[in-house]
Backbone as a ProteinNet text record, in pm:
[ID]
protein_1_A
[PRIMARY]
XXXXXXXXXXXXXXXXXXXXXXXXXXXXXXXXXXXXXXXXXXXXXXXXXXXXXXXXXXXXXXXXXXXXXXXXXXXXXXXXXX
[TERTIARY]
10745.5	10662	10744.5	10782.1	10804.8	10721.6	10805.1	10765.1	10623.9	10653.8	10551.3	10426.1	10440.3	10356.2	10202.9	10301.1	10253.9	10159	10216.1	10156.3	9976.4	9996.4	9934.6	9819.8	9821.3	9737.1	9688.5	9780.2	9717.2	9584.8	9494	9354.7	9345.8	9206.2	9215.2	9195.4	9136.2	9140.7	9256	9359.8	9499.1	9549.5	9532	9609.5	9504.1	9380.7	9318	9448.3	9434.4	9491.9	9623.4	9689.8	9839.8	9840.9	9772.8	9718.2	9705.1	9601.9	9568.3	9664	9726.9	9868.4	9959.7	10018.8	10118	10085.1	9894.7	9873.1	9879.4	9868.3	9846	9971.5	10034.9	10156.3	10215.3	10106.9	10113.4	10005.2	9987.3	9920.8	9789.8	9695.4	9541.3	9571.8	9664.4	9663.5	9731.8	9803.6	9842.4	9941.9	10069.3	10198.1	10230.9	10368.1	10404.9	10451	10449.1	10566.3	10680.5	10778.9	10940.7	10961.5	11060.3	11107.3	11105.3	11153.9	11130.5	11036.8	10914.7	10784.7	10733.7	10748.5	10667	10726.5	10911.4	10910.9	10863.4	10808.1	10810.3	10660.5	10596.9	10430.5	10384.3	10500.4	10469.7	10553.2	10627.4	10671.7	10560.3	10483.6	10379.6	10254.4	10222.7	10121.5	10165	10220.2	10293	10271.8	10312.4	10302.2	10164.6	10125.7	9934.6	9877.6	9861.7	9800	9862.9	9955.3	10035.5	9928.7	9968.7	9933.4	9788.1	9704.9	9570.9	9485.2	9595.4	9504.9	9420.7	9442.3	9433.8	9458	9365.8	9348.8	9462.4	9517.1	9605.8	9624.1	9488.4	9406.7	9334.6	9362.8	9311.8	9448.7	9577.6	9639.5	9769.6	9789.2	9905.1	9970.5	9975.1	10074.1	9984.7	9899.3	9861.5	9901.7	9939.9	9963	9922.8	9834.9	9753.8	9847.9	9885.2	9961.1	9863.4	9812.8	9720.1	9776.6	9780.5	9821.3	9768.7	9769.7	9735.3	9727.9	9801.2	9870.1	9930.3	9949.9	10037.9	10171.4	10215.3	10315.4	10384.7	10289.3	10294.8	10357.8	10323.2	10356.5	10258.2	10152.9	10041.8	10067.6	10041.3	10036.7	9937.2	9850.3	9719.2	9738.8	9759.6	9753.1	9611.7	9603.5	9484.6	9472.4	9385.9	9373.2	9292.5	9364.3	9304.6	9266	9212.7	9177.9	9014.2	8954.2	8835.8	8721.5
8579.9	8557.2	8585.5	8526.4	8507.2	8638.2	8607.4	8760.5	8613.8	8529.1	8415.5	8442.2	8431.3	8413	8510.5	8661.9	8828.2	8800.1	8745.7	8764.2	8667.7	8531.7	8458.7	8502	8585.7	8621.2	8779.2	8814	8969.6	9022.5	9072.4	9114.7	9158.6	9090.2	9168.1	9332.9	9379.3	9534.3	9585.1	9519.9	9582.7	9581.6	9439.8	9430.3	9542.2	9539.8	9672.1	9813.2	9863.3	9939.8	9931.7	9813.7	9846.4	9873.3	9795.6	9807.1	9980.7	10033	10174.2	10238.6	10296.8	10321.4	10316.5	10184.8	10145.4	10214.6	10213	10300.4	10456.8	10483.9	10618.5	10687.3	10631	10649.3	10779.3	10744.5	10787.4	10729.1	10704.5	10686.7	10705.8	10675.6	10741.7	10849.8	10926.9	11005.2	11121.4	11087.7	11170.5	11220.1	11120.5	11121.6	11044	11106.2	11025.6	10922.8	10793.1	10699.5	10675.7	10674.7	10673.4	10519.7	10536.6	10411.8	10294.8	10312.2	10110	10110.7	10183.4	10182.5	10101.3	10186.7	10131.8	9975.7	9957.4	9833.1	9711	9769.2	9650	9612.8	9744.8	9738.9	9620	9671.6	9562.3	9423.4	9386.9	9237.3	9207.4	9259.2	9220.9	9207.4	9288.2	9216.6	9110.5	9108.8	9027.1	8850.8	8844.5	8725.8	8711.6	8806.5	8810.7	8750.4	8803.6	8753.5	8626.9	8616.9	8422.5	8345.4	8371.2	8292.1	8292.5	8326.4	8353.9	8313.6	8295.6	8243.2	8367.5	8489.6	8563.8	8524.3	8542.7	8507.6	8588.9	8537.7	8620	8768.8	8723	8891.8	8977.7	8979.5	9039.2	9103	9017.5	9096.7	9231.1	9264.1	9386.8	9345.7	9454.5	9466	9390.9	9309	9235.9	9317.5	9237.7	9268.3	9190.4	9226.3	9161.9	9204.8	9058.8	9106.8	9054	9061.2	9009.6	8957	8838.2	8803.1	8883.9	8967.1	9049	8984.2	8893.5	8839.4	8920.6	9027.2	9119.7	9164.4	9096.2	9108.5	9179.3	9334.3	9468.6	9471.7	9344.6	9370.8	9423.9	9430.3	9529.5	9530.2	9593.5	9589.4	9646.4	9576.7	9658.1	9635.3	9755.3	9756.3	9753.7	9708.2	9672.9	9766.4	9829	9845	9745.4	9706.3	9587.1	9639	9803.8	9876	9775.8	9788.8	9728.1	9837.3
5181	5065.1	4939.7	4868.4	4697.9	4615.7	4537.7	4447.2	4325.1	4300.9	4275.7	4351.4	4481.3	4584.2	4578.9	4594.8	4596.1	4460.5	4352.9	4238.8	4234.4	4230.2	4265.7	4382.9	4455.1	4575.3	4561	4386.5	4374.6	4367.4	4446.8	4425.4	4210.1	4144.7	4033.7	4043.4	4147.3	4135.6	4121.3	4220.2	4227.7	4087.5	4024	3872.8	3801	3768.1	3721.4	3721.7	3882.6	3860.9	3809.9	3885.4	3781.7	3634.6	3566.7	3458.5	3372.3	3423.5	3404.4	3437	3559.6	3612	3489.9	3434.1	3325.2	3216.3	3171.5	3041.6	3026.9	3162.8	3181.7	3225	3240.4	3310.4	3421.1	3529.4	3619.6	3718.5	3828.4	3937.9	3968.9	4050.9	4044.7	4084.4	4194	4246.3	4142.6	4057.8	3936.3	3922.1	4047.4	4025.2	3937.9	3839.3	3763.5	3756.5	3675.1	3744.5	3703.4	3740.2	3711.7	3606.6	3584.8	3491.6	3574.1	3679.3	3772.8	3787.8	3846.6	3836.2	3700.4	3578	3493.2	3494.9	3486.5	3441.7	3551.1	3672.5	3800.5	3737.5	3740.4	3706.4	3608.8	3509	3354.2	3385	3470.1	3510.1	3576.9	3679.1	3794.2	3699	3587	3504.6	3403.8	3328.2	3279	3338.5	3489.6	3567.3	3603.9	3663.5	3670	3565.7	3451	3322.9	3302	3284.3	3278.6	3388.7	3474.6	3628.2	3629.7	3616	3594.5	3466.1	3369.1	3288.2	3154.1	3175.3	3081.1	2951	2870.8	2720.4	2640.2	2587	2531.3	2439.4	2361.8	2330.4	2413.7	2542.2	2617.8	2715.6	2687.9	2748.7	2723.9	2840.1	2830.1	2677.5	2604.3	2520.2	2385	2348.3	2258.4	2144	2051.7	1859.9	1796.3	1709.7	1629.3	1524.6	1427.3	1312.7	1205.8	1137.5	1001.6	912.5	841.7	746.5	603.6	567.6	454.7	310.2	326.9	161.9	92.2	148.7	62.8	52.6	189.4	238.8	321	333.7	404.3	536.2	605.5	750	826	803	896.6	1059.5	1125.3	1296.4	1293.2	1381.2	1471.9	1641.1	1640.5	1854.4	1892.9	1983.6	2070.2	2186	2250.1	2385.4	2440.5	2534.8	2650.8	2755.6	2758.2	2872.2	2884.1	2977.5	3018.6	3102.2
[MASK]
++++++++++++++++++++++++++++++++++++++++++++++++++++++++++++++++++++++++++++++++++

């Protein structure tokens, strides 16, 4: 099976948790997760949300930048927790 494949056939609970896991950064069980952890976690959602069709303000990572007219640059982060 393809790392495509795994993704495409991921239960949404599983992406849930990866999800929470990545924000929380550690596990349900309340081990921490190491650096390949987080970065496998955030490629495996990343392709989930693509592949699925996730709205784009709804997913991992969203930035809302505002046009202000002022020129400021504003950033607003989002949580896409659910």
């Amino acid at each position: 099976m393809t790392y495509e494949e795994l993704i495409r056939q991921l239960d949404p609970r599983i992406y849930q948790r990866l999800r929470e896991s990545l924000q929380l950064g550690k596990w349900p069980d309340g081990t921490p997760l190491s650096e390949e952890q987080k970065r496998i976690c955030m490629e495996a959602i990343i392709w989930y949300e693509n592949e699925h069709g996730i709205p784009e303000e709804e997913r991992t990572g969203t930035i809302e930048r505002p046009d202000s007219g002022k020129g400021d640059g504003g950033v607003q982060v989002h949580d896409t927790r659910h």
